[in-house]
Amino acid sequence: MTFRLKRRAMPKSWPIGRKGSKWILRTAPGPHSLEESLPVALVLRDLLKTANSSREVRKLLREGKVFIDGKVVKDPSRGLGLMDVLSLGAPPSQHYRMLKSRLGKLEIRSIPTEEAKVKLARIRFKHTVPGGKVALTLHDGRNLLVAANTQYRVGDTLRLELPTHKVVSRMALSPGVLAYISGGSHVGEVGHIDRIEVVPSSEPNKVHFKEGFSTIKEYTFVVGETSPAIALLDTVTK
């Protein structure tokens, strides 16, 4: 099924020109929201220029030359969101990661093969399930089952091995660590966490940074302890 969207109604996070055809491909329902992802077809055609037309994009997909997080993708509407790894070729020889710029626009960055084997995923929710285990919901919609005595907390970042999505390590949301801002007025910035403020109300908890700015906990994405575990956009690293 093809999903379409009026070009003038597309999210502001899409780095696509607003002048052009009336309709544009819409992200299919999936792991990321409409505002937080781009259809893989638009990434290939309009950002990477790997294909010159939608027909060429469909050909690449049919041939099994497009991968997201190590898995073959054949749906042109499949969304590519924050921290997702896009690989091209059979076997894959070109790799990219989706990030956000200081303008809040989704941007694709070329990464080396070794880095393409790693994905960072932020824990959004945590709840118990029947059988004495705990379910973790990650920022990309993926669910993981872990032991009940796990140390994982909401806001922590997991380092995943691709394509198995096996948890390699955990980076806790705590003072001193390096975090990437995924939304708000400081989107795309990187800073060191100074303290975490628990707000005694329905308002979201706040995270204060040593660099002098603050944001809400939902926008705070831990990316390392002293240096980023992955390469970020050159325009946002400090």
PDB file of C-alpha atoms in Angstrom:
ATOM      1  CA  MET A   1       0.000   0.000   0.000  1.00  0.00           C
ATOM      2  CA  THR A   2       1.249   3.482  -0.888  1.00  0.00           C
ATOM      3  CA  PHE A   3       0.766   6.231   1.681  1.00  0.00           C
ATOM      4  CA  ARG A   4       0.601   9.806   0.415  1.00  0.00           C
ATOM      5  CA  LEU A   5       0.729  13.190   2.078  1.00  0.00           C
ATOM      6  CA  LYS A   6       0.216  16.707   0.757  1.00  0.00           C
ATOM      7  CA  ARG A   7       3.633  18.312   0.391  1.00  0.00           C
ATOM      8  CA  ARG A   8       2.527  21.483   2.197  1.00  0.00           C
ATOM      9  CA  ALA A   9       1.450  19.348   5.190  1.00  0.00           C
ATOM     10  CA  MET A  10       4.693  17.391   5.576  1.00  0.00           C
ATOM     11  CA  PRO A  11       6.495  17.662   8.948  1.00  0.00           C
ATOM     12  CA  LYS A  12       8.931  20.536   9.478  1.00  0.00           C
ATOM     13  CA  SER A  13      11.594  17.981  10.389  1.00  0.00           C
ATOM     14  CA  TRP A  14      11.730  16.727   6.792  1.00  0.00           C
ATOM     15  CA  PRO A  15      14.625  18.301   4.827  1.00  0.00           C
ATOM     16  CA  ILE A  16      12.598  18.262   1.623  1.00  0.00           C
ATOM     17  CA  GLY A  17      11.741  21.318  -0.470  1.00  0.00           C
ATOM     18  CA  ARG A  18       8.134  22.472  -0.147  1.00  0.00           C
ATOM     19  CA  LYS A  19       7.913  23.420  -3.808  1.00  0.00           C
ATOM     20  CA  GLY A  20       7.207  20.594  -6.186  1.00  0.00           C
ATOM     21  CA  SER A  21       4.489  18.035  -6.765  1.00  0.00           C
ATOM     22  CA  LYS A  22       1.279  18.346  -4.767  1.00  0.00           C
ATOM     23  CA  TRP A  23       1.668  14.914  -3.166  1.00  0.00           C
ATOM     24  CA  ILE A  24       4.623  13.276  -1.476  1.00  0.00           C
ATOM     25  CA  LEU A  25       5.225   9.799  -0.064  1.00  0.00           C
ATOM     26  CA  ARG A  26       4.116   9.442   3.553  1.00  0.00           C
ATOM     27  CA  THR A  27       5.857   7.319   6.182  1.00  0.00           C
ATOM     28  CA  ALA A  28       3.963   4.080   6.786  1.00  0.00           C
ATOM     29  CA  PRO A  29       2.804   3.352  10.355  1.00  0.00           C
ATOM     30  CA  GLY A  30       5.703   1.688  12.137  1.00  0.00           C
ATOM     31  CA  PRO A  31       8.466   2.117  14.691  1.00  0.00           C
ATOM     32  CA  HIS A  32       8.717   5.915  14.415  1.00  0.00           C
ATOM     33  CA  SER A  33       6.122   8.680  14.306  1.00  0.00           C
ATOM     34  CA  LEU A  34       5.492  10.697  11.144  1.00  0.00           C
ATOM     35  CA  GLU A  35       7.361  13.712  12.546  1.00  0.00           C
ATOM     36  CA  GLU A  36      10.366  11.647  13.610  1.00  0.00           C
ATOM     37  CA  SER A  37      11.028   9.670  10.428  1.00  0.00           C
ATOM     38  CA  LEU A  38      11.428   9.836   6.665  1.00  0.00           C
ATOM     39  CA  PRO A  39      10.264   7.208   4.147  1.00  0.00           C
ATOM     40  CA  VAL A  40      13.299   5.266   2.972  1.00  0.00           C
ATOM     41  CA  ALA A  41      12.363   6.041  -0.651  1.00  0.00           C
ATOM     42  CA  LEU A  42      12.736   9.789  -0.053  1.00  0.00           C
ATOM     43  CA  VAL A  43      16.058   9.253   1.711  1.00  0.00           C
ATOM     44  CA  LEU A  44      17.414   7.294  -1.254  1.00  0.00           C
ATOM     45  CA  ARG A  45      16.065   9.627  -3.936  1.00  0.00           C
ATOM     46  CA  ASP A  46      16.134  13.116  -2.413  1.00  0.00           C
ATOM     47  CA  LEU A  47      18.875  13.011   0.232  1.00  0.00           C
ATOM     48  CA  LEU A  48      21.443  10.452  -0.926  1.00  0.00           C
ATOM     49  CA  LYS A  49      20.658  10.747  -4.660  1.00  0.00           C
ATOM     50  CA  THR A  50      21.236   6.989  -4.922  1.00  0.00           C
ATOM     51  CA  ALA A  51      18.259   6.790  -7.250  1.00  0.00           C
ATOM     52  CA  ASN A  52      16.891   9.332  -9.695  1.00  0.00           C
ATOM     53  CA  SER A  53      13.274   8.235  -9.584  1.00  0.00           C
ATOM     54  CA  SER A  54      10.753   6.261  -7.569  1.00  0.00           C
ATOM     55  CA  ARG A  55      11.056   3.470 -10.130  1.00  0.00           C
ATOM     56  CA  GLU A  56      14.786   3.141  -9.475  1.00  0.00           C
ATOM     57  CA  VAL A  57      14.114   3.121  -5.738  1.00  0.00           C
ATOM     58  CA  ARG A  58      11.625   0.274  -6.092  1.00  0.00           C
ATOM     59  CA  LYS A  59      14.168  -1.662  -8.163  1.00  0.00           C
ATOM     60  CA  LEU A  60      16.786  -1.356  -5.402  1.00  0.00           C
ATOM     61  CA  LEU A  61      14.256  -2.498  -2.826  1.00  0.00           C
ATOM     62  CA  ARG A  62      13.128  -5.492  -4.914  1.00  0.00           C
ATOM     63  CA  GLU A  63      16.741  -6.590  -5.353  1.00  0.00           C
ATOM     64  CA  GLY A  64      17.236  -6.675  -1.579  1.00  0.00           C
ATOM     65  CA  LYS A  65      19.951  -4.010  -1.593  1.00  0.00           C
ATOM     66  CA  VAL A  66      18.495  -1.804   1.120  1.00  0.00           C
ATOM     67  CA  PHE A  67      18.827  -2.579   4.835  1.00  0.00           C
ATOM     68  CA  ILE A  68      17.643  -0.790   7.970  1.00  0.00           C
ATOM     69  CA  ASP A  69      19.339  -1.914  11.177  1.00  0.00           C
ATOM     70  CA  GLY A  70      20.727  -4.917   9.320  1.00  0.00           C
ATOM     71  CA  LYS A  71      17.364  -6.162   8.033  1.00  0.00           C
ATOM     72  CA  VAL A  72      16.291  -6.135   4.374  1.00  0.00           C
ATOM     73  CA  VAL A  73      13.623  -3.531   3.621  1.00  0.00           C
ATOM     74  CA  LYS A  74      11.310  -3.723   0.616  1.00  0.00           C
ATOM     75  CA  ASP A  75       8.627  -1.203   1.549  1.00  0.00           C
ATOM     76  CA  PRO A  76       9.415   2.273   0.105  1.00  0.00           C
ATOM     77  CA  SER A  77       7.261   3.842   2.844  1.00  0.00           C
ATOM     78  CA  ARG A  78       9.261   2.261   5.683  1.00  0.00           C
ATOM     79  CA  GLY A  79      10.305   5.032   8.045  1.00  0.00           C
ATOM     80  CA  LEU A  80      13.921   5.794   8.851  1.00  0.00           C
ATOM     81  CA  GLY A  81      14.163   7.542  12.206  1.00  0.00           C
ATOM     82  CA  LEU A  82      16.636   8.813  14.786  1.00  0.00           C
ATOM     83  CA  MET A  83      19.682   6.547  15.255  1.00  0.00           C
ATOM     84  CA  ASP A  84      18.514   4.061  12.594  1.00  0.00           C
ATOM     85  CA  VAL A  85      21.276   2.606  10.402  1.00  0.00           C
ATOM     86  CA  LEU A  86      20.718   2.487   6.636  1.00  0.00           C
ATOM     87  CA  SER A  87      22.949   0.161   4.598  1.00  0.00           C
ATOM     88  CA  LEU A  88      23.114  -0.167   0.821  1.00  0.00           C
ATOM     89  CA  GLY A  89      24.434  -2.892  -1.466  1.00  0.00           C
ATOM     90  CA  ALA A  90      24.449  -6.668  -1.509  1.00  0.00           C
ATOM     91  CA  PRO A  91      26.501  -7.300   0.523  1.00  0.00           C
ATOM     92  CA  PRO A  92      26.175  -3.856   2.151  1.00  0.00           C
ATOM     93  CA  SER A  93      29.096  -1.525   1.404  1.00  0.00           C
ATOM     94  CA  GLN A  94      27.673   1.921   2.209  1.00  0.00           C
ATOM     95  CA  HIS A  95      26.314   2.821   5.625  1.00  0.00           C
ATOM     96  CA  TYR A  96      24.476   5.839   7.045  1.00  0.00           C
ATOM     97  CA  ARG A  97      22.892   6.911  10.323  1.00  0.00           C
ATOM     98  CA  MET A  98      19.860   9.169  10.754  1.00  0.00           C
ATOM     99  CA  LEU A  99      20.394  12.112  13.096  1.00  0.00           C
ATOM    100  CA  LYS A 100      18.938  15.582  13.685  1.00  0.00           C
ATOM    101  CA  SER A 101      20.551  18.908  12.876  1.00  0.00           C
ATOM    102  CA  ARG A 102      20.546  22.070  14.977  1.00  0.00           C
ATOM    103  CA  LEU A 103      17.553  23.189  12.901  1.00  0.00           C
ATOM    104  CA  GLY A 104      15.582  20.115  13.940  1.00  0.00           C
ATOM    105  CA  LYS A 105      15.826  18.592  10.480  1.00  0.00           C
ATOM    106  CA  LEU A 106      16.408  14.887   9.962  1.00  0.00           C
ATOM    107  CA  GLU A 107      19.823  14.389   8.366  1.00  0.00           C
ATOM    108  CA  ILE A 108      21.632  11.327   7.114  1.00  0.00           C
ATOM    109  CA  ARG A 109      25.337  10.873   7.926  1.00  0.00           C
ATOM    110  CA  SER A 110      27.794   8.478   6.302  1.00  0.00           C
ATOM    111  CA  ILE A 111      29.423   6.115   8.826  1.00  0.00           C
ATOM    112  CA  PRO A 112      32.138   3.432   8.587  1.00  0.00           C
ATOM    113  CA  THR A 113      31.330  -0.276   8.424  1.00  0.00           C
ATOM    114  CA  GLU A 114      32.355  -0.944  12.027  1.00  0.00           C
ATOM    115  CA  GLU A 115      30.033   1.728  13.375  1.00  0.00           C
ATOM    116  CA  ALA A 116      27.173   0.328  11.287  1.00  0.00           C
ATOM    117  CA  LYS A 117      27.233  -2.714  13.576  1.00  0.00           C
ATOM    118  CA  VAL A 118      26.094  -0.579  16.510  1.00  0.00           C
ATOM    119  CA  LYS A 119      22.849   1.204  17.320  1.00  0.00           C
ATOM    120  CA  LEU A 120      21.967   3.306  20.338  1.00  0.00           C
ATOM    121  CA  ALA A 121      18.407   3.000  21.646  1.00  0.00           C
ATOM    122  CA  ARG A 122      16.826   5.031  24.438  1.00  0.00           C
ATOM    123  CA  ILE A 123      14.480   3.311  26.937  1.00  0.00           C
ATOM    124  CA  ARG A 124      11.105   5.090  26.849  1.00  0.00           C
ATOM    125  CA  PHE A 125       8.986   2.780  28.997  1.00  0.00           C
ATOM    126  CA  LYS A 126       9.500  -0.073  31.427  1.00  0.00           C
ATOM    127  CA  HIS A 127       6.849  -2.393  32.838  1.00  0.00           C
ATOM    128  CA  THR A 128       6.486  -5.892  34.244  1.00  0.00           C
ATOM    129  CA  VAL A 129       4.910  -8.699  32.242  1.00  0.00           C
ATOM    130  CA  PRO A 130       3.604 -12.167  33.144  1.00  0.00           C
ATOM    131  CA  GLY A 131       6.386 -14.661  33.751  1.00  0.00           C
ATOM    132  CA  GLY A 132       8.507 -12.580  36.095  1.00  0.00           C
ATOM    133  CA  LYS A 133      10.210 -10.495  33.416  1.00  0.00           C
ATOM    134  CA  VAL A 134      10.380  -6.820  32.523  1.00  0.00           C
ATOM    135  CA  ALA A 135       9.526  -5.358  29.108  1.00  0.00           C
ATOM    136  CA  LEU A 136      11.485  -2.393  27.818  1.00  0.00           C
ATOM    137  CA  THR A 137      10.058  -0.191  25.074  1.00  0.00           C
ATOM    138  CA  LEU A 138      12.761   1.611  23.118  1.00  0.00           C
ATOM    139  CA  HIS A 139      12.529   4.912  21.253  1.00  0.00           C
ATOM    140  CA  ASP A 140      12.273   3.094  17.911  1.00  0.00           C
ATOM    141  CA  GLY A 141       9.254   1.048  19.013  1.00  0.00           C
ATOM    142  CA  ARG A 142      11.223  -2.136  19.663  1.00  0.00           C
ATOM    143  CA  ASN A 143      10.349  -4.179  22.783  1.00  0.00           C
ATOM    144  CA  LEU A 144      12.902  -6.192  24.752  1.00  0.00           C
ATOM    145  CA  LEU A 145      12.328  -8.695  27.542  1.00  0.00           C
ATOM    146  CA  VAL A 146      14.876  -8.625  30.358  1.00  0.00           C
ATOM    147  CA  ALA A 147      15.211 -10.193  33.807  1.00  0.00           C
ATOM    148  CA  ALA A 148      13.121  -8.746  36.648  1.00  0.00           C
ATOM    149  CA  ASN A 149      16.228  -7.713  38.609  1.00  0.00           C
ATOM    150  CA  THR A 150      17.532  -5.608  35.725  1.00  0.00           C
ATOM    151  CA  GLN A 151      19.236  -2.294  36.453  1.00  0.00           C
ATOM    152  CA  TYR A 152      17.792  -0.656  33.351  1.00  0.00           C
ATOM    153  CA  ARG A 153      15.775   2.523  33.930  1.00  0.00           C
ATOM    154  CA  VAL A 154      13.657   4.811  31.769  1.00  0.00           C
ATOM    155  CA  GLY A 155      15.985   7.330  30.110  1.00  0.00           C
ATOM    156  CA  ASP A 156      18.985   4.979  29.934  1.00  0.00           C
ATOM    157  CA  THR A 157      20.517   4.202  26.557  1.00  0.00           C
ATOM    158  CA  LEU A 158      21.257   0.674  25.358  1.00  0.00           C
ATOM    159  CA  ARG A 159      24.082  -0.122  22.974  1.00  0.00           C
ATOM    160  CA  LEU A 160      22.702  -2.756  20.578  1.00  0.00           C
ATOM    161  CA  GLU A 161      24.566  -5.092  18.273  1.00  0.00           C
ATOM    162  CA  LEU A 162      23.208  -5.178  14.705  1.00  0.00           C
ATOM    163  CA  PRO A 163      21.503  -7.044  13.143  1.00  0.00           C
ATOM    164  CA  THR A 164      20.721  -9.228  16.199  1.00  0.00           C
ATOM    165  CA  HIS A 165      19.738  -6.284  18.455  1.00  0.00           C
ATOM    166  CA  LYS A 166      21.536  -7.993  21.314  1.00  0.00           C
ATOM    167  CA  VAL A 167      22.212  -5.641  24.251  1.00  0.00           C
ATOM    168  CA  VAL A 168      25.962  -5.055  24.491  1.00  0.00           C
ATOM    169  CA  SER A 169      26.025  -2.441  27.239  1.00  0.00           C
ATOM    170  CA  ARG A 170      23.992   0.183  29.076  1.00  0.00           C
ATOM    171  CA  MET A 171      24.666   3.884  29.472  1.00  0.00           C
ATOM    172  CA  ALA A 172      22.777   5.271  32.449  1.00  0.00           C
ATOM    173  CA  LEU A 173      21.102   8.667  32.485  1.00  0.00           C
ATOM    174  CA  SER A 174      23.151  10.237  35.272  1.00  0.00           C
ATOM    175  CA  PRO A 175      25.242  13.344  36.051  1.00  0.00           C
ATOM    176  CA  GLY A 176      28.501  13.622  34.147  1.00  0.00           C
ATOM    177  CA  VAL A 177      27.561  11.624  31.055  1.00  0.00           C
ATOM    178  CA  LEU A 178      27.390  12.995  27.524  1.00  0.00           C
ATOM    179  CA  ALA A 179      23.914  13.445  26.047  1.00  0.00           C
ATOM    180  CA  TYR A 180      22.483  14.387  22.674  1.00  0.00           C
ATOM    181  CA  ILE A 181      19.332  16.532  22.546  1.00  0.00           C
ATOM    182  CA  SER A 182      16.693  15.020  20.261  1.00  0.00           C
ATOM    183  CA  GLY A 183      14.053  17.744  20.458  1.00  0.00           C
ATOM    184  CA  GLY A 184      13.106  21.179  21.734  1.00  0.00           C
ATOM    185  CA  SER A 185      14.965  24.476  21.316  1.00  0.00           C
ATOM    186  CA  HIS A 186      18.372  22.798  21.839  1.00  0.00           C
ATOM    187  CA  VAL A 187      17.824  19.957  19.357  1.00  0.00           C
ATOM    188  CA  GLY A 188      21.048  18.621  17.882  1.00  0.00           C
ATOM    189  CA  GLU A 189      23.261  19.921  20.698  1.00  0.00           C
ATOM    190  CA  VAL A 190      25.556  17.752  22.786  1.00  0.00           C
ATOM    191  CA  GLY A 191      26.378  18.447  26.423  1.00  0.00           C
ATOM    192  CA  HIS A 192      27.377  17.007  29.780  1.00  0.00           C
ATOM    193  CA  ILE A 193      24.576  16.379  32.268  1.00  0.00           C
ATOM    194  CA  ASP A 194      24.935  18.414  35.453  1.00  0.00           C
ATOM    195  CA  ARG A 195      21.837  17.288  37.339  1.00  0.00           C
ATOM    196  CA  ILE A 196      18.400  15.771  36.865  1.00  0.00           C
ATOM    197  CA  GLU A 197      15.485  17.669  38.380  1.00  0.00           C
ATOM    198  CA  VAL A 198      12.445  15.611  39.438  1.00  0.00           C
ATOM    199  CA  VAL A 199       9.422  17.879  39.084  1.00  0.00           C
ATOM    200  CA  PRO A 200       6.707  17.143  41.725  1.00  0.00           C
ATOM    201  CA  SER A 201       3.835  17.662  39.275  1.00  0.00           C
ATOM    202  CA  SER A 202       2.441  16.424  35.996  1.00  0.00           C
ATOM    203  CA  GLU A 203       5.120  18.387  34.137  1.00  0.00           C
ATOM    204  CA  PRO A 204       8.067  16.404  32.723  1.00  0.00           C
ATOM    205  CA  ASN A 205      11.298  16.076  34.676  1.00  0.00           C
ATOM    206  CA  LYS A 206      14.097  18.384  33.590  1.00  0.00           C
ATOM    207  CA  VAL A 207      17.748  17.749  32.810  1.00  0.00           C
ATOM    208  CA  HIS A 208      20.263  20.545  33.373  1.00  0.00           C
ATOM    209  CA  PHE A 209      23.577  20.627  31.504  1.00  0.00           C
ATOM    210  CA  LYS A 210      27.000  21.976  32.471  1.00  0.00           C
ATOM    211  CA  GLU A 211      26.997  23.966  29.229  1.00  0.00           C
ATOM    212  CA  GLY A 212      24.274  26.194  30.663  1.00  0.00           C
ATOM    213  CA  PHE A 213      21.051  24.957  29.092  1.00  0.00           C
ATOM    214  CA  SER A 214      18.209  22.673  30.157  1.00  0.00           C
ATOM    215  CA  THR A 215      15.706  20.396  28.452  1.00  0.00           C
ATOM    216  CA  ILE A 216      13.114  17.809  29.399  1.00  0.00           C
ATOM    217  CA  LYS A 217      14.076  14.225  30.158  1.00  0.00           C
ATOM    218  CA  GLU A 218      12.252  12.906  27.073  1.00  0.00           C
ATOM    219  CA  TYR A 219      14.621  14.842  24.803  1.00  0.00           C
ATOM    220  CA  THR A 220      17.800  13.660  26.551  1.00  0.00           C
ATOM    221  CA  PHE A 221      19.588  10.841  24.699  1.00  0.00           C
ATOM    222  CA  VAL A 222      22.745   9.543  26.421  1.00  0.00           C
ATOM    223  CA  VAL A 223      25.448   8.888  23.811  1.00  0.00           C
ATOM    224  CA  GLY A 224      28.561   8.261  25.900  1.00  0.00           C
ATOM    225  CA  GLU A 225      30.456   8.830  29.123  1.00  0.00           C
ATOM    226  CA  THR A 226      33.411  11.007  28.094  1.00  0.00           C
ATOM    227  CA  SER A 227      33.053  10.896  24.300  1.00  0.00           C
ATOM    228  CA  PRO A 228      30.219   9.909  21.906  1.00  0.00           C
ATOM    229  CA  ALA A 229      29.877   6.169  21.286  1.00  0.00           C
ATOM    230  CA  ILE A 230      28.884   6.997  17.703  1.00  0.00           C
ATOM    231  CA  ALA A 231      29.791   9.745  15.237  1.00  0.00           C
ATOM    232  CA  LEU A 232      27.389  12.682  15.353  1.00  0.00           C
ATOM    233  CA  LEU A 233      26.875  15.450  12.833  1.00  0.00           C
ATOM    234  CA  ASP A 234      29.947  17.676  12.538  1.00  0.00           C
ATOM    235  CA  THR A 235      27.707  20.699  12.966  1.00  0.00           C
ATOM    236  CA  VAL A 236      26.422  19.630  16.377  1.00  0.00           C
ATOM    237  CA  THR A 237      29.388  18.167  18.233  1.00  0.00           C
ATOM    238  CA  LYS A 238      31.189  20.386  20.710  1.00  0.00           C
TER     239      LYS A 238
END
